């Protein structure tokens, strides 16, 4: 019977790269569908959590579906795609803004901070 660590390693080696490559392909198009990239990243994060907890499907509500908020939130999505870090901002008006940063720049700063 495989251990929890074996299952997590298998997820990181086999499942996670598929999600990340799909997001890379979506972002490589001339006019990327940023909403779709966010959805794929959210699914990856949920799958990671479900894998870590070794549980079934989690019932998670997206932030933009939370009721009774005084105003829609600005949501910043930071997606690590190994060679780049993608920053997608979803404004309260529903518009999306995308910026890509070379991961070497980000990782060097994080390493210095740590």
Coordinates of N, CA and C in Angstrom, one line a residue:
X1 N 0.9 -1.2 0.0 CA 0.0 0.0 0.0 C 0.9 1.3 0.0
X2 N 0.7 2.2 -0.9 CA 1.5 3.4 -1.0 C 1.3 4.3 0.2
X3 N 2.4 4.9 0.6 CA 2.3 5.9 1.7 C 1.7 7.2 1.2
X4 N 1.3 8.1 2.1 CA 0.9 9.4 1.8 C 1.9 10.2 1.1
X5 N 3.2 10.0 1.5 CA 4.3 10.7 0.8 C 4.5 10.3 -0.6
X6 N 4.3 8.9 -0.8 CA 4.4 8.4 -2.2 C 3.3 9.0 -3.1
X7 N 2.1 9.1 -2.6 CA 1.0 9.7 -3.4 C 1.2 11.2 -3.7
X8 N 1.7 11.9 -2.7 CA 2.0 13.3 -2.9 C 3.1 13.5 -3.9
X9 N 4.1 12.6 -3.8 CA 5.2 12.7 -4.8 C 4.7 12.4 -6.2
X10 N 3.9 11.4 -6.3 CA 3.3 11.0 -7.6 C 2.5 12.2 -8.2
X11 N 1.7 12.9 -7.3 CA 0.9 14.0 -7.8 C 1.8 15.1 -8.3
X12 N 2.9 15.4 -7.5 CA 3.8 16.5 -7.9 C 4.5 16.1 -9.2
X13 N 4.8 14.9 -9.4 CA 5.6 14.4 -10.6 C 4.7 14.2 -11.8
X14 N 3.5 13.8 -11.7 CA 2.7 13.4 -12.8 C 1.5 14.3 -13.1
X15 N 0.8 14.8 -12.1 CA -0.4 15.6 -12.2 C -0.1 17.1 -12.4
X16 N 0.6 17.6 -11.4 CA 0.9 19.0 -11.4 C 1.5 19.6 -12.6
X17 N 2.5 18.9 -13.3 CA 3.0 19.4 -14.5 C 2.0 19.5 -15.6
X18 N 1.0 18.7 -15.7 CA 0.0 18.7 -16.7 C -0.8 20.0 -16.6
X19 N -1.2 20.4 -15.4 CA -1.9 21.6 -15.1 C -1.0 22.8 -15.5
X20 N 0.2 22.8 -15.1 CA 1.1 23.9 -15.4 C 1.4 24.1 -16.9
X21 N 1.6 23.0 -17.6 CA 1.8 23.1 -19.0 C 0.6 23.6 -19.7
X22 N -0.6 23.2 -19.3 CA -1.9 23.7 -19.9 C -2.0 25.2 -19.7
X23 N -1.6 25.7 -18.5 CA -1.7 27.1 -18.3 C -0.6 27.8 -19.2
X24 N 0.6 27.3 -19.3 CA 1.6 27.8 -20.2 C 1.1 28.0 -21.6
X25 N 0.4 26.9 -22.1 CA -0.1 26.9 -23.5 C -1.2 28.0 -23.6
X26 N -2.1 28.1 -22.6 CA -3.1 29.1 -22.7 C -2.5 30.5 -22.7
X27 N -1.5 30.7 -21.9 CA -0.9 32.1 -21.8 C 0.0 32.4 -23.0
X28 N 0.4 31.4 -23.8 CA 1.2 31.6 -25.0 C 0.4 32.1 -26.2
X29 N -0.9 32.0 -26.1 CA -1.7 32.5 -27.3 C -1.6 34.0 -27.3
X30 N -1.8 34.6 -28.5 CA -1.7 36.1 -28.7 C -2.7 36.9 -27.8
X31 N -3.9 36.3 -27.5 CA -4.9 36.9 -26.7 C -5.4 35.9 -25.7
X32 N -4.6 35.6 -24.6 CA -4.9 34.5 -23.7 C -6.2 34.8 -23.0
X33 N -6.9 33.7 -22.7 CA -8.2 33.7 -21.9 C -7.8 33.7 -20.5
X34 N -7.6 34.8 -19.8 CA -7.1 34.9 -18.5 C -8.0 34.3 -17.5
X35 N -9.3 34.4 -17.7 CA -10.3 33.8 -16.8 C -10.1 32.3 -16.8
X36 N -9.9 31.7 -18.0 CA -9.7 30.3 -18.0 C -8.4 29.9 -17.3
X37 N -7.3 30.7 -17.4 CA -6.1 30.4 -16.8 C -6.3 30.4 -15.2
X38 N -7.0 31.4 -14.8 CA -7.4 31.4 -13.3 C -8.1 30.2 -12.9
X39 N -9.1 29.8 -13.7 CA -9.9 28.6 -13.4 C -9.0 27.4 -13.3
X40 N -8.1 27.2 -14.2 CA -7.2 26.0 -14.2 C -6.3 26.1 -13.0
X41 N -5.8 27.3 -12.6 CA -4.9 27.4 -11.5 C -5.7 27.1 -10.2
X42 N -6.9 27.6 -10.1 CA -7.8 27.3 -8.9 C -8.0 25.8 -8.8
X43 N -8.2 25.1 -9.9 CA -8.4 23.7 -9.9 C -7.2 22.9 -9.5
X44 N -6.0 23.4 -9.9 CA -4.8 22.9 -9.5 C -4.6 23.0 -7.9
X45 N -4.9 24.2 -7.4 CA -4.8 24.4 -6.0 C -5.7 23.5 -5.2
X46 N -7.0 23.3 -5.7 CA -7.9 22.4 -5.0 C -7.4 21.0 -5.1
X47 N -6.9 20.6 -6.2 CA -6.4 19.2 -6.4 C -5.2 19.0 -5.5
X48 N -4.3 20.0 -5.3 CA -3.2 19.9 -4.4 C -3.7 19.7 -3.0
X49 N -4.7 20.5 -2.6 CA -5.2 20.4 -1.2 C -5.9 19.1 -1.0
X50 N -6.7 18.6 -1.9 CA -7.4 17.3 -1.8 C -6.4 16.2 -1.7
X51 N -5.3 16.3 -2.5 CA -4.3 15.3 -2.5 C -3.6 15.3 -1.1
X52 N -3.2 16.5 -0.6 CA -2.5 16.6 0.6 C -3.4 16.0 1.8
X53 N -4.7 16.4 1.8 CA -5.6 15.9 2.8 C -6.1 14.5 2.6
X54 N -5.8 13.9 1.4 CA -6.3 12.6 1.1 C -7.8 12.5 1.3
X55 N -8.5 13.5 0.8 CA -10.0 13.5 1.0 C -10.7 13.5 -0.4
X56 N -11.9 13.4 -0.3 CA -12.7 13.5 -1.6 C -12.8 14.9 -2.1
X57 N -13.8 15.2 -2.9 CA -14.0 16.5 -3.4 C -14.4 17.5 -2.4
X58 N -13.6 18.6 -2.3 CA -13.9 19.7 -1.3 C -14.9 20.6 -1.9
X59 N -15.8 21.1 -1.1 CA -16.9 22.0 -1.5 C -16.4 23.4 -1.2
X60 N -15.7 24.0 -2.2 CA -15.1 25.3 -2.1 C -15.8 26.3 -3.0
X61 N -16.1 27.5 -2.4 CA -16.8 28.5 -3.2 C -15.8 29.5 -3.6
X62 N -15.8 29.8 -4.9 CA -14.9 30.9 -5.4 C -15.2 32.2 -4.8
X63 N -14.1 33.0 -4.6 CA -14.3 34.3 -4.0 C -15.3 35.2 -4.7
X64 N -15.3 35.1 -6.0 CA -16.3 36.0 -6.7 C -17.7 35.6 -6.6
X65 N -18.0 34.4 -6.0 CA -19.3 33.9 -5.7 C -19.8 34.1 -4.3
X66 N -19.0 34.7 -3.4 CA -19.3 34.9 -2.1 C -20.4 36.0 -2.0
X67 N -21.5 35.8 -1.3 CA -22.6 36.7 -1.3 C -22.4 37.7 -0.2
X68 N -23.1 38.8 -0.3 CA -23.2 39.9 0.7 C -21.8 40.6 1.0
X69 N -21.0 40.7 0.0 CA -19.7 41.5 0.1 C -20.1 42.9 -0.1
X70 N -19.6 43.9 0.6 CA -19.9 45.3 0.4 C -19.5 45.8 -1.0
X71 N -18.5 45.2 -1.6 CA -18.1 45.6 -2.9 C -17.2 44.4 -3.5
X72 N -17.2 44.2 -4.8 CA -16.4 43.1 -5.3 C -15.0 43.3 -5.0
X73 N -14.3 42.2 -4.7 CA -12.9 42.3 -4.3 C -12.0 42.4 -5.6
X74 N -10.8 43.0 -5.4 CA -9.7 42.8 -6.4 C -9.0 41.6 -6.0
X75 N -8.8 40.7 -7.0 CA -8.1 39.4 -6.7 C -6.9 39.4 -7.5
X76 N -5.8 39.0 -6.8 CA -4.5 38.9 -7.4 C -4.1 37.4 -7.4
X77 N -3.9 36.9 -8.6 CA -3.5 35.5 -8.8 C -2.0 35.4 -9.2
X78 N -1.2 34.7 -8.4 CA 0.2 34.6 -8.7 C 0.4 33.1 -9.0
X79 N 0.9 32.8 -10.2 CA 1.0 31.5 -10.7 C 2.5 31.2 -11.1
X80 N 3.1 30.2 -10.4 CA 4.5 29.9 -10.7 C 4.5 28.8 -11.8
X81 N 5.0 29.2 -12.9 CA 5.1 28.2 -14.1 C 6.6 27.8 -14.3
X82 N 7.4 27.8 -13.3 CA 8.8 27.4 -13.3 C 9.7 28.5 -14.0
X83 N 9.5 28.7 -15.3 CA 10.4 29.7 -16.0 C 9.9 31.1 -15.8
X84 N 8.6 31.2 -15.5 CA 8.0 32.5 -15.3 C 7.0 32.5 -14.1
X85 N 6.8 33.7 -13.6 CA 5.7 33.9 -12.6 C 4.7 34.8 -13.2
X86 N 3.5 34.3 -13.3 CA 2.4 35.0 -14.0 C 1.6 35.7 -12.9
X87 N 1.3 37.0 -13.1 CA 0.5 37.7 -12.2 C -0.7 38.2 -13.0
X88 N -1.9 37.7 -12.5 CA -3.2 38.1 -13.2 C -4.0 38.8 -12.1
X89 N -4.4 40.0 -12.4 CA -5.3 40.8 -11.5 C -6.7 40.8 -12.0
X90 N -7.6 40.5 -11.2 CA -9.0 40.6 -11.6 C -9.6 41.8 -10.8
X91 N -9.9 42.8 -11.6 CA -10.5 44.0 -11.0 C -11.9 43.9 -10.6
X92 N -12.4 44.8 -9.7 CA -13.8 44.7 -9.2 C -14.8 44.9 -10.4
X93 N -14.4 45.5 -11.5 CA -15.2 45.7 -12.6 C -15.2 44.5 -13.5
X94 N -14.5 43.4 -13.2 CA -14.4 42.2 -14.0 C -13.4 42.1 -15.0
X95 N -12.6 43.2 -15.2 CA -11.5 43.2 -16.2 C -10.3 42.5 -15.6
X96 N -9.5 42.0 -16.5 CA -8.3 41.2 -16.2 C -7.0 42.0 -16.7
X97 N -6.0 41.9 -15.9 CA -4.7 42.5 -16.3 C -3.6 41.4 -16.0
X98 N -2.7 41.2 -17.0 CA -1.7 40.2 -16.9 C -0.3 40.7 -17.0
X99 N 0.6 40.2 -16.2 CA 2.0 40.6 -16.3 C 2.8 39.3 -16.0
X100 N 3.8 39.1 -16.8 CA 4.7 37.9 -16.7 C 6.1 38.4 -16.3
X101 N 6.7 37.7 -15.3 CA 8.0 38.0 -14.7 C 8.9 36.8 -14.8
X102 N 10.1 37.0 -15.2 CA 11.1 35.9 -15.3 C 11.2 35.4 -13.8
X103 N 11.1 34.1 -13.7 CA 11.1 33.5 -12.3 C 12.5 33.7 -11.7
X104 N 13.6 33.8 -12.4 CA 14.9 34.0 -11.8 C 14.9 35.3 -11.0
X105 N 14.2 36.4 -11.5 CA 14.1 37.7 -10.8 C 13.4 37.5 -9.4
X106 N 12.3 36.8 -9.5 CA 11.5 36.6 -8.3 C 12.1 35.7 -7.3
X107 N 12.6 34.6 -7.8 CA 13.2 33.6 -6.9 C 14.5 34.2 -6.2
X108 N 15.3 35.0 -6.9 CA 16.5 35.6 -6.3 C 16.0 36.5 -5.2
X109 N 15.0 37.3 -5.4 CA 14.5 38.2 -4.3 C 14.0 37.4 -3.1
X110 N 13.2 36.3 -3.4 CA 12.7 35.5 -2.3 C 13.9 34.9 -1.5
X111 N 14.8 34.4 -2.2 CA 16.0 33.8 -1.5 C 16.7 34.8 -0.7
X112 N 16.9 36.0 -1.2 CA 17.5 37.1 -0.4 C 16.7 37.4 0.9
X113 N 15.4 37.4 0.7 CA 14.5 37.7 1.8 C 14.6 36.7 2.9
X114 N 14.6 35.4 2.4 CA 14.7 34.3 3.4 C 16.0 34.2 4.1

